[in-house]
XYZ file of C-alpha atoms in Angstrom:
542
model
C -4.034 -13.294 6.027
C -6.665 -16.151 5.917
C -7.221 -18.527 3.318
C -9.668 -17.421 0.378
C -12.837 -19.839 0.299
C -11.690 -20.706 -3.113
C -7.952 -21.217 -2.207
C -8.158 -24.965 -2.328
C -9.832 -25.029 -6.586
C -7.039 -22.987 -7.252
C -4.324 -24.814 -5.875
C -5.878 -27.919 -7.491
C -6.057 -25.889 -10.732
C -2.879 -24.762 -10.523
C -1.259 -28.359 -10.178
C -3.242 -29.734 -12.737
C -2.082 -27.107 -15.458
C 1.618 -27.727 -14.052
C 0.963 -31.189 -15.300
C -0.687 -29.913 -18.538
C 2.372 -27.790 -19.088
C 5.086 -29.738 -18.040
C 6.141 -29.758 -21.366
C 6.829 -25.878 -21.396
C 9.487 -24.755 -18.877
C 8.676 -21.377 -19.138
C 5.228 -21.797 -18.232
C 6.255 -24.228 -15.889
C 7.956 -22.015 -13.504
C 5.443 -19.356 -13.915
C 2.748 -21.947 -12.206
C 4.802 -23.359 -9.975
C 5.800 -19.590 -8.772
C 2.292 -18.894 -8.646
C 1.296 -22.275 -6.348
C 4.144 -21.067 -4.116
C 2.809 -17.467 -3.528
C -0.184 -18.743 -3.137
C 0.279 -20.514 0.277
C 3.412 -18.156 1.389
C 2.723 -14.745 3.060
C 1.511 -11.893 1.374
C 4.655 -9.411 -0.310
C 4.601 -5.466 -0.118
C 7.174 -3.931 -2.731
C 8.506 -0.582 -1.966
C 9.255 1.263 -5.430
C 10.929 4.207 -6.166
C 13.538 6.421 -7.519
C 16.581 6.588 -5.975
C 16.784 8.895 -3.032
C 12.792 8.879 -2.998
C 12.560 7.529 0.659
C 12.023 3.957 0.538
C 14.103 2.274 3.521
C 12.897 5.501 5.437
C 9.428 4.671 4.782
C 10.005 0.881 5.259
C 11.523 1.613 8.698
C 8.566 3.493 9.952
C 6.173 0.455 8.555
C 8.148 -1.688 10.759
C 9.104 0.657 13.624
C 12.511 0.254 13.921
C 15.650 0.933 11.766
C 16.203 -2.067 10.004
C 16.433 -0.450 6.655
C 19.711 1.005 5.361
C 19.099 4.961 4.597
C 22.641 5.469 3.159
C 24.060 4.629 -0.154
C 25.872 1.831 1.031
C 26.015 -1.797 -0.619
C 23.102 -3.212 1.037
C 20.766 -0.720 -0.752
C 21.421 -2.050 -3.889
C 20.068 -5.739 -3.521
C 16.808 -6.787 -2.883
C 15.535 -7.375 0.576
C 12.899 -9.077 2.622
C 11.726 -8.174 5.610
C 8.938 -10.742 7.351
C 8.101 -11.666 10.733
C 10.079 -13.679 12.880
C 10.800 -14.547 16.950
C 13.936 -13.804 16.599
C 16.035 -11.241 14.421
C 17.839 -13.767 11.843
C 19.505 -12.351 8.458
C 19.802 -14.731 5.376
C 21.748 -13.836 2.051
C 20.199 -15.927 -1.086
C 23.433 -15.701 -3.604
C 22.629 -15.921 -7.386
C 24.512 -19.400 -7.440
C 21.278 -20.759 -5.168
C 23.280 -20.846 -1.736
C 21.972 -19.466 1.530
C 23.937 -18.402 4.319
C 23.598 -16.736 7.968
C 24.650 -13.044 8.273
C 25.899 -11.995 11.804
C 22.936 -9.829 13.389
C 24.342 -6.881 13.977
C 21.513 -4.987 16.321
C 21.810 -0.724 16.758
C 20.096 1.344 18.502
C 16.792 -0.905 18.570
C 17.172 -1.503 15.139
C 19.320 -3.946 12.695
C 22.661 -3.087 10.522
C 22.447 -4.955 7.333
C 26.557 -6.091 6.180
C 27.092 -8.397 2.651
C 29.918 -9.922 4.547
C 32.298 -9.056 1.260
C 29.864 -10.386 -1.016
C 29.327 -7.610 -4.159
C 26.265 -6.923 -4.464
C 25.970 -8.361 -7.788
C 26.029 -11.831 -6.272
C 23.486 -11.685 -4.005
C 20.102 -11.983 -5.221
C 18.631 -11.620 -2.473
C 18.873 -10.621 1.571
C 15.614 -11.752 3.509
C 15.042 -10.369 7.265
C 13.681 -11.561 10.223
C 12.299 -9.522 12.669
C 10.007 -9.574 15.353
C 7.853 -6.727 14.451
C 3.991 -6.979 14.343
C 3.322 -5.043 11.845
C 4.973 -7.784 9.484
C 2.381 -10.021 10.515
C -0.221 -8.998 7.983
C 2.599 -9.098 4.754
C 6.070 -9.215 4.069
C 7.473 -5.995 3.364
C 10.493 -5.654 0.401
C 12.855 -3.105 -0.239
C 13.949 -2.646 -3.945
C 16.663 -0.802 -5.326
C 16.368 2.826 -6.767
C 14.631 2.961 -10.553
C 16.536 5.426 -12.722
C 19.674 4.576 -11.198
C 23.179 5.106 -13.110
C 24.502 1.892 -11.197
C 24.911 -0.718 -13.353
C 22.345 -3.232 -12.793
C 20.711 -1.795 -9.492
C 17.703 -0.923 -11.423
C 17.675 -3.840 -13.391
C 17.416 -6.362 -10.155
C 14.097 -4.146 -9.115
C 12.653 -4.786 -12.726
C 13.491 -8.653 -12.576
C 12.116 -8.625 -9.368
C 9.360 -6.934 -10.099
C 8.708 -9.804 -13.314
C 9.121 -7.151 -15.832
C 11.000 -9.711 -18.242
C 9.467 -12.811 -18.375
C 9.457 -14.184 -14.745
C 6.542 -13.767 -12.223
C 6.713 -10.959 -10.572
C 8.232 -11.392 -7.059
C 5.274 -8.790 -5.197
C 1.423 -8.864 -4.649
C 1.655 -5.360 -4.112
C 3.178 -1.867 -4.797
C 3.880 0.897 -2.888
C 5.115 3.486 -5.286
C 7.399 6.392 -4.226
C 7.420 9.483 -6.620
C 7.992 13.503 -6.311
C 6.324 13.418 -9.297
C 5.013 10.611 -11.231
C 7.107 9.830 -14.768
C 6.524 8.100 -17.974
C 9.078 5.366 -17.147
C 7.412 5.260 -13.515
C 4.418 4.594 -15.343
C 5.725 1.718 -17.459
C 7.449 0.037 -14.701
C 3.453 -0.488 -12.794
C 1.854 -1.697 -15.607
C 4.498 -4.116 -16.460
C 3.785 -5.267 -12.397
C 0.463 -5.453 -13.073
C 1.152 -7.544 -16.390
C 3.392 -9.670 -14.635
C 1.004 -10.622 -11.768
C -1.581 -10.769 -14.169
C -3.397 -8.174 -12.571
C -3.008 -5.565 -15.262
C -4.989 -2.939 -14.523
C -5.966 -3.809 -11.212
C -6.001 -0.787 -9.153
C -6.119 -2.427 -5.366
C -1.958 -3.712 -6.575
C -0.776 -0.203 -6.205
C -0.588 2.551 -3.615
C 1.040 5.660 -4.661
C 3.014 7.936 -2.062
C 4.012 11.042 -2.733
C 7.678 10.371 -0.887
C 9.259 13.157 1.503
C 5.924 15.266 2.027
C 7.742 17.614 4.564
C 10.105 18.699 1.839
C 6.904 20.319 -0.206
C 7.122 23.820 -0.156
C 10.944 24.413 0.923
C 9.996 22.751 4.610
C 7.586 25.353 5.644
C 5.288 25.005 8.515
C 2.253 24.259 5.794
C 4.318 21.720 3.873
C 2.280 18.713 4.361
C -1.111 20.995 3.536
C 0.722 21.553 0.178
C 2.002 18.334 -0.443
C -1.611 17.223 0.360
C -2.524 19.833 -2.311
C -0.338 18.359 -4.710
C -1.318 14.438 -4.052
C -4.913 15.381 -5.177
C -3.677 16.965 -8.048
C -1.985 13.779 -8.825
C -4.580 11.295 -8.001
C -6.796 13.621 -10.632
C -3.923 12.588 -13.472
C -5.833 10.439 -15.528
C -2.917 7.834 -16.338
C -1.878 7.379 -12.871
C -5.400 6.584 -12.060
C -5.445 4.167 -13.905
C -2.208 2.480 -12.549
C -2.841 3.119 -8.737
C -6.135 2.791 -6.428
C -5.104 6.105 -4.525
C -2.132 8.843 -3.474
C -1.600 9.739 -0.431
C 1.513 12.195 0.602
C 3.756 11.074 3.680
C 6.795 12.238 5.097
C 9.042 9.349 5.908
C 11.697 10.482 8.367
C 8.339 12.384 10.723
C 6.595 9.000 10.677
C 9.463 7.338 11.736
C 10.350 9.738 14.260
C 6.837 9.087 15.819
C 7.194 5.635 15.344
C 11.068 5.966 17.899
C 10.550 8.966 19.853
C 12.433 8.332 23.298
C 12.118 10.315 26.366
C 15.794 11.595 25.853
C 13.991 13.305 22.506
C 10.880 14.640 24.426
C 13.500 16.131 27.289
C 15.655 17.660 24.228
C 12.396 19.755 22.370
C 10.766 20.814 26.253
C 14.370 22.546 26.660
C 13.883 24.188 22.811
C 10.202 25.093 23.400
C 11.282 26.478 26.840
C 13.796 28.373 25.218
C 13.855 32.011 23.911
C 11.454 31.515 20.737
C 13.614 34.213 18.981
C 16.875 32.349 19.441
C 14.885 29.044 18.426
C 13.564 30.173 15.550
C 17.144 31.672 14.094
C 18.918 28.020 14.886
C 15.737 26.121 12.936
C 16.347 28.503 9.745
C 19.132 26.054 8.210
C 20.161 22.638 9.559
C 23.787 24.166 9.104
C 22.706 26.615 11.999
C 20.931 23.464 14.206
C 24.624 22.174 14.184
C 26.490 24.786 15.048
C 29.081 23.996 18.050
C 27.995 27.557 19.493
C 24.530 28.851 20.069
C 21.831 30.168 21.686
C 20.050 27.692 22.882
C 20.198 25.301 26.031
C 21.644 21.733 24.234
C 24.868 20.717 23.104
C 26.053 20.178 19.771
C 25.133 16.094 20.053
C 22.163 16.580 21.348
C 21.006 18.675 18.655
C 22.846 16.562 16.143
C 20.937 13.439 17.293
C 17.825 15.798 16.987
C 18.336 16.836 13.351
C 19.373 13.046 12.297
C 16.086 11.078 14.021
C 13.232 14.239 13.267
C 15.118 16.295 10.914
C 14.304 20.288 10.534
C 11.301 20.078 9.970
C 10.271 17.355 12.144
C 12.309 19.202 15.085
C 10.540 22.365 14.252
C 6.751 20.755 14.118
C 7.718 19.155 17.484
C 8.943 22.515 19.180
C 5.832 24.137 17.963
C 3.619 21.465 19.192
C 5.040 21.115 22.330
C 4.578 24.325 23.081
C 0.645 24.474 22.288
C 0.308 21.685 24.967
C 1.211 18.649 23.090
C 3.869 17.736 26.358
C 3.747 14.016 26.479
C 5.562 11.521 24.665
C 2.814 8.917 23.348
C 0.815 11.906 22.325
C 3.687 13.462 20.545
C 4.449 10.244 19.062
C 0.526 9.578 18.039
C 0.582 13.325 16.277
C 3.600 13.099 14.643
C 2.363 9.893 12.753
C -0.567 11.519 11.944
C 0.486 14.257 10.618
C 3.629 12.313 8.439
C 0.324 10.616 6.722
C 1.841 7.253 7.767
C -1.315 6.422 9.736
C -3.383 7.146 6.220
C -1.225 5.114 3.705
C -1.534 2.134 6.675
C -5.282 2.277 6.316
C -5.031 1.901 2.825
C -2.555 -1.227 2.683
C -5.288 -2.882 5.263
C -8.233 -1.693 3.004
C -6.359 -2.217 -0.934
C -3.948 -4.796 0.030
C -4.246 -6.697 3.113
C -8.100 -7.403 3.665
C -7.923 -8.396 -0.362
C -4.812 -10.334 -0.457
C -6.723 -13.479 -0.780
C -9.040 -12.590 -4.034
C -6.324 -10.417 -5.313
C -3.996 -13.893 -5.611
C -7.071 -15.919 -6.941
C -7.624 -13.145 -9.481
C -3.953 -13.274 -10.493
C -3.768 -17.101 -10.786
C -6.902 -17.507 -12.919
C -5.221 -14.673 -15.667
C -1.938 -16.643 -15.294
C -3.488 -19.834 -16.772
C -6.156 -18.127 -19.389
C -2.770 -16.280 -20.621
C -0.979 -19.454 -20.417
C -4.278 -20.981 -22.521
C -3.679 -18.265 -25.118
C 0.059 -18.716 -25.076
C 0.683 -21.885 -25.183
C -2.185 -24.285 -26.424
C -2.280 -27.808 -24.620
C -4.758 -30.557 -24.698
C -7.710 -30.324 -22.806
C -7.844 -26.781 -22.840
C -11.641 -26.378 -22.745
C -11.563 -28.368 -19.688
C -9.350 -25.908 -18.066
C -11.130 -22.863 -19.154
C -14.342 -24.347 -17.718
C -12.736 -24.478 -14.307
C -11.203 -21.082 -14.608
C -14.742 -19.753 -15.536
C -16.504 -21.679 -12.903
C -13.756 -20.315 -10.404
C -14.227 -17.060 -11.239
C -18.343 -17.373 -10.874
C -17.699 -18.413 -7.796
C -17.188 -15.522 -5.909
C -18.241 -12.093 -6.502
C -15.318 -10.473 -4.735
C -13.089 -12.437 -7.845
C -15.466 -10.961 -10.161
C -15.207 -7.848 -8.469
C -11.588 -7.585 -8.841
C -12.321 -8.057 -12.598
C -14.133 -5.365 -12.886
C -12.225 -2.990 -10.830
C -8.822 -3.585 -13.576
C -11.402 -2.052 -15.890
C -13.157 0.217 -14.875
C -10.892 3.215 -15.522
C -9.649 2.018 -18.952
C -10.817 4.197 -22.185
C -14.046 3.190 -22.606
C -14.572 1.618 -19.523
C -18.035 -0.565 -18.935
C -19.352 1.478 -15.955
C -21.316 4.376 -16.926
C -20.181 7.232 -16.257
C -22.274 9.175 -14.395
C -22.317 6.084 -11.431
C -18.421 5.207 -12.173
C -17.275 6.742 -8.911
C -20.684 4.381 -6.457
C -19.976 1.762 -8.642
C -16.093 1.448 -7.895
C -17.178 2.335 -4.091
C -19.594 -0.425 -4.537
C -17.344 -2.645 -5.605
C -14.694 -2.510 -2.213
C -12.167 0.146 -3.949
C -12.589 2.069 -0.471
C -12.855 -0.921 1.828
C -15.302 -3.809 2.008
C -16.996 -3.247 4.926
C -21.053 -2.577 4.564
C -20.589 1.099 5.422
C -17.291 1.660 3.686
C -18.773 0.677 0.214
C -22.183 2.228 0.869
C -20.026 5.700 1.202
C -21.330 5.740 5.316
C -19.394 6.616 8.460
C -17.922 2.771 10.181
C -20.733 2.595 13.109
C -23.259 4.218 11.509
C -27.161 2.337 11.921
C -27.690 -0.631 10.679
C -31.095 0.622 9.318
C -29.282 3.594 7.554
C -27.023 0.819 6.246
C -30.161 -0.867 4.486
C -31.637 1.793 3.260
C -28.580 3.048 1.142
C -27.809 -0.556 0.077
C -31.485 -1.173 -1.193
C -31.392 2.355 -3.156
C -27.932 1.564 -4.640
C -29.675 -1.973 -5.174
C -32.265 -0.649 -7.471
C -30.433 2.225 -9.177
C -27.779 -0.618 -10.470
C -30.767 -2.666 -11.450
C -31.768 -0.236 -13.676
C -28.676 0.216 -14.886
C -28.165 -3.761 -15.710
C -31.597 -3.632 -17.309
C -31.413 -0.507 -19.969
C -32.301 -1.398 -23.099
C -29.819 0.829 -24.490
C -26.792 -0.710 -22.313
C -24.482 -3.052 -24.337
C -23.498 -6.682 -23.505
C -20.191 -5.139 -21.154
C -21.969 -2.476 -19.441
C -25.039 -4.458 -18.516
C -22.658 -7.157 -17.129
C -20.578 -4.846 -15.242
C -23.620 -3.286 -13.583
C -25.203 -6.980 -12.824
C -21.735 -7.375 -10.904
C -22.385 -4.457 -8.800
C -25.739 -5.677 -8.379
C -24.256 -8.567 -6.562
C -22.564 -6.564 -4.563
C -25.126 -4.521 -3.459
C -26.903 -8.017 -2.780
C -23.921 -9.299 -0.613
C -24.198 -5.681 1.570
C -27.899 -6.521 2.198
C -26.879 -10.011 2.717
C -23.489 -9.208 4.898
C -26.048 -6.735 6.891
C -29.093 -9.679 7.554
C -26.417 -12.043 8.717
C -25.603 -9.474 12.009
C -21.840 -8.505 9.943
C -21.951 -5.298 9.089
C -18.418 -4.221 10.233
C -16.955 -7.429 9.086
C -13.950 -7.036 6.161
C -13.557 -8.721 2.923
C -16.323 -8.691 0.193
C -19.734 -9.982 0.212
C -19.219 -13.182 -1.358
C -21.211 -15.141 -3.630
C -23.410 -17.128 -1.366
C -24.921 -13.756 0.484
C -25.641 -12.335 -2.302
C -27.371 -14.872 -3.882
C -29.216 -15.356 -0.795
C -30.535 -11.944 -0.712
C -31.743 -11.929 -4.370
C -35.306 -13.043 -3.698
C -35.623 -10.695 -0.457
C -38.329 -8.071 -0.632
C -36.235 -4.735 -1.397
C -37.073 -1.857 0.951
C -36.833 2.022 0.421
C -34.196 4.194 1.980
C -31.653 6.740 0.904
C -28.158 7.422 1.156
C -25.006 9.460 0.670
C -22.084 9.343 -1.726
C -18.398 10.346 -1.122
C -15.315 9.475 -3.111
C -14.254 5.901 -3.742
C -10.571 6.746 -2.323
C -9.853 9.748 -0.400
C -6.332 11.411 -0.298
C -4.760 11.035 3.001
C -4.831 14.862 4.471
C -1.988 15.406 7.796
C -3.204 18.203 9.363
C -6.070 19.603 11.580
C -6.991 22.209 14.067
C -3.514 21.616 16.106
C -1.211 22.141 12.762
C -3.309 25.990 13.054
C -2.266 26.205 16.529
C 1.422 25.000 15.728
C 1.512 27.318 13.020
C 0.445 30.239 14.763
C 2.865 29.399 17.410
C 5.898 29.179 15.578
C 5.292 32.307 13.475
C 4.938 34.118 16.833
């Protein structure tokens, strides 16, 4: 992740108010927490229940099983996991020491071993691995919310700065069957603790262990992807999270591994009598069985069930035998069906493309809470930088917006909330991406629907009947409309983050031109499936 242009004010604003506030510890260690994440990599937070999925799904992020799935010690602390050349394991005891953990390497993938410690010592484990999808962000696995372990939920809340601290995350990825009124609590005191409260590109909601939808049928990720729009509809987890997306953990991983020796295992059960197959796939009891009909032993099978599970085995089988016979385009449909491929898209559009305005954003609440907290001198000084800041850049100001947009009452108006949230980079940044167009599409279609959004959010910022909020929300979109135009005159129109200050003011005395366009949701649900799911399913039910 690259600098933000504004990185270097708010470091310098962030050690002057450290000065300002030496005189308040608390505050204090907030800042200096805050300069630190500033210039360290960004951090990913899986969050969840226990037993919702979230070394599974960590694992598959990664591509390699460095995650502990069982209920073992290691589950129960927090841990890191950020690139490195070579695999190295650190444990981070509550008493401030660090020491080396033997690397203990499985399979292709990592066992993770307190070495004796309990678990309540160790506040942390942090994992090096040379994977590159830790490149773009540090990944962290928390321990289960809602568990009856004494303290295991509590180190996910400290590290997620409910309590006082700063919270120890830029980002969220929820895990929930079903989204509850402590789950609930739990974001928005991440989003109060970052400072981001209300700040929808923070949070990614996954609706954990798809496949398991609809008792494991061969439609179960249509139906989970039934249910994830029902949920993304729920008014109070839309205002938490910037979109839900289902995803079955142990089929994304599974596509993420898949070795010949599993390929050569599911061409024997697709070869097989599809009668016999079928009765062996009811149960994973039967799968197991030391006697049966089918042409694999008892461990191959066994290794089958543990790396795809039933369902995965039984989507293989099926797809397999509608063609699907090689193993990087086994691989490449498993992942897209498991919805992995979806929720990666939306990390790169929510949380990696923003990471830089989202930790400007965050710093600039810190200190005007810190302001409001806990007076010092020269405190007009410091709210004129945090203002000037914030004018900036329009992606900052964007981000603003965004954390209110879906609040009661919300400045938008309503009838051009969902272009004005697309406007505003809530389904990616790109030119096309918040003009609601296909990536690739004509730069002169491009224009045209950012010079029709430019004048319908004109109007908008100029109605008499508008108040103060809503006619400076709309004049924010209005710069963003003016940074599209801009981003599109400079030659950019597939570059990433927002349009920036600079190229929208630029554009602002350019002669507007007509054109038209198309609308489509801010964030769309991630939906696994497609033509070859029909053909799977009409396979296996013959």
């Amino acid at each position: 992740m690259t600098d933000h242009p504004l990185t270097d004010d708010v470091r310098a604003l962030l050690d002057d108010a450290r000065v300002r506030w030496a005189g308040v510890p608390e505050a204090a260690q907030r800042l200096a927490a805050a300069r630190r994440r500033l210039d360290g990599p960004l951090r990913v937070a899986l969050v969840g229940r226990v037993k919702a999925g979230k070394s599974t799904l960590l694992n598959a992020l990664v591509g390699a099983r460095v995650a502990p799935t069982d209920a073992g010690e290691c589950t129960r602390v927090v841990t890191e996991y950020r690139h490195g050349a070579v695999p190295r394991v650190v444990q981070h005891g509550t008493d401030g020491a660090a020491r080396d953990l033997p690397v203990r390497r499985v399979g292709g993938g990592l066992r993770l071993d307190l070495a004796g410690t309990p678990p309540e010592d160790v506040a942390a484990l942090v994992v090096d691995w040379p994977s590159p999808d830790l490149l773009g962000a540090t990944l962290v696995d928390t321990p289960g919310t809602g568990s009856l372990s004494a303290g295991t939920s509590d180190r996910t809340h400290a590290f997620l700065g409910t309590g006082a601290g700063l919270a120890g995350a830029d980002a969220v990825v929820h895990l929930t069957r079903q989204p509850q009124p402590d789950d609930l609590a739990v974001l928005r005191a991440f989003q109060a603790a970052t400072g981001a409260s209300g700040t929808l590109t923070t949070t990614i909601t996954v609706l954990s262990r798809a496949d398991e939808v609809g008792a494991g049928r061969m439609d179960a990720l249509q139906a989970a992807a039934a249910v994830a729009r029902r949920m993304s509809a729920d008014p109070q987890l839309r205002a938490v999270s910037s979109a839900v997306v289902p995803v079955a953990g142990q089929l994304a991983l599974a596509g993420r591994t898949l070795r010949h020796g599993d390929l050569l295992a599911l061409r024997a059960l697709a070869g097989a009598d599809p009668a016999a197959v079928t009765s062996v796939l009811l149960t994973a009891d039967r799968f197991r069985r030391a006697e049966t009909a089918v042409p694999l032993s008892a461990e191959v099978r066994a290794a089958l069930l543990e790396r795809l599970g039933l369902f995965g085995t039984r989507l293989s089988v099926a797809l397999v035998r509608t063609g699907v016979d090689d193993a990087d385009a086994l691989a490449a449909e498993l992942l897209r069906r498991s919805g992995l491929t979806e929720l990666q898209r939306l990390l790169r559009v929510h949380v990696t493309a923003r990471g830089g305005p989202v930790r400007v954003a965050a710093a600039l609440r810190l200190v005007e809470e810190l302001l409001v907290e806990h007076p010092v001198g020269g405190a007009d000084a410091v709210r004129a930088e945090v203002e000037r800041i914030r004018l900036s850049s329009d992606d900052v100001a964007e981000l603003a917006l965004l954390a209110r947009t879906r609040a009661p009452g919300g400045p938008l108006p309503a009838a051009l909330l969902t272009e004005g949230e697309r406007l505003l980079g809530v389904a990616g940044t790109t030119p096309a991406a918040r003009l609601g167009l296909p990536e690739g599409s004509p730069e002169g279609a491009l224009r045209a629907a950012a010079v029709q959004a430019l004048r319908r959010w004109r109007e908008a910022a100029g109605d008499p009947l508008a108040d103060r909020a809503a006619a400076d929300a709309a004049d924010v979109v209005v710069r963003s409309c003016e940074g599209v135009l801009a981003a599109l005159a400079d030659g950019s129109a597939g570059a990433g983050p927002g349009p920036g200050r600079a190229g929208g003011q630029r554009h602002r005395d350019q002669q507007e031109q007509d054109g038209g366009g198309e609308q489509r949701d801010a964030v769309e649900v991630g939906v696994p499936g497609g033509g070859a799911l029909r053909d799977a399913e009409h396979e296996q039910g013959r």
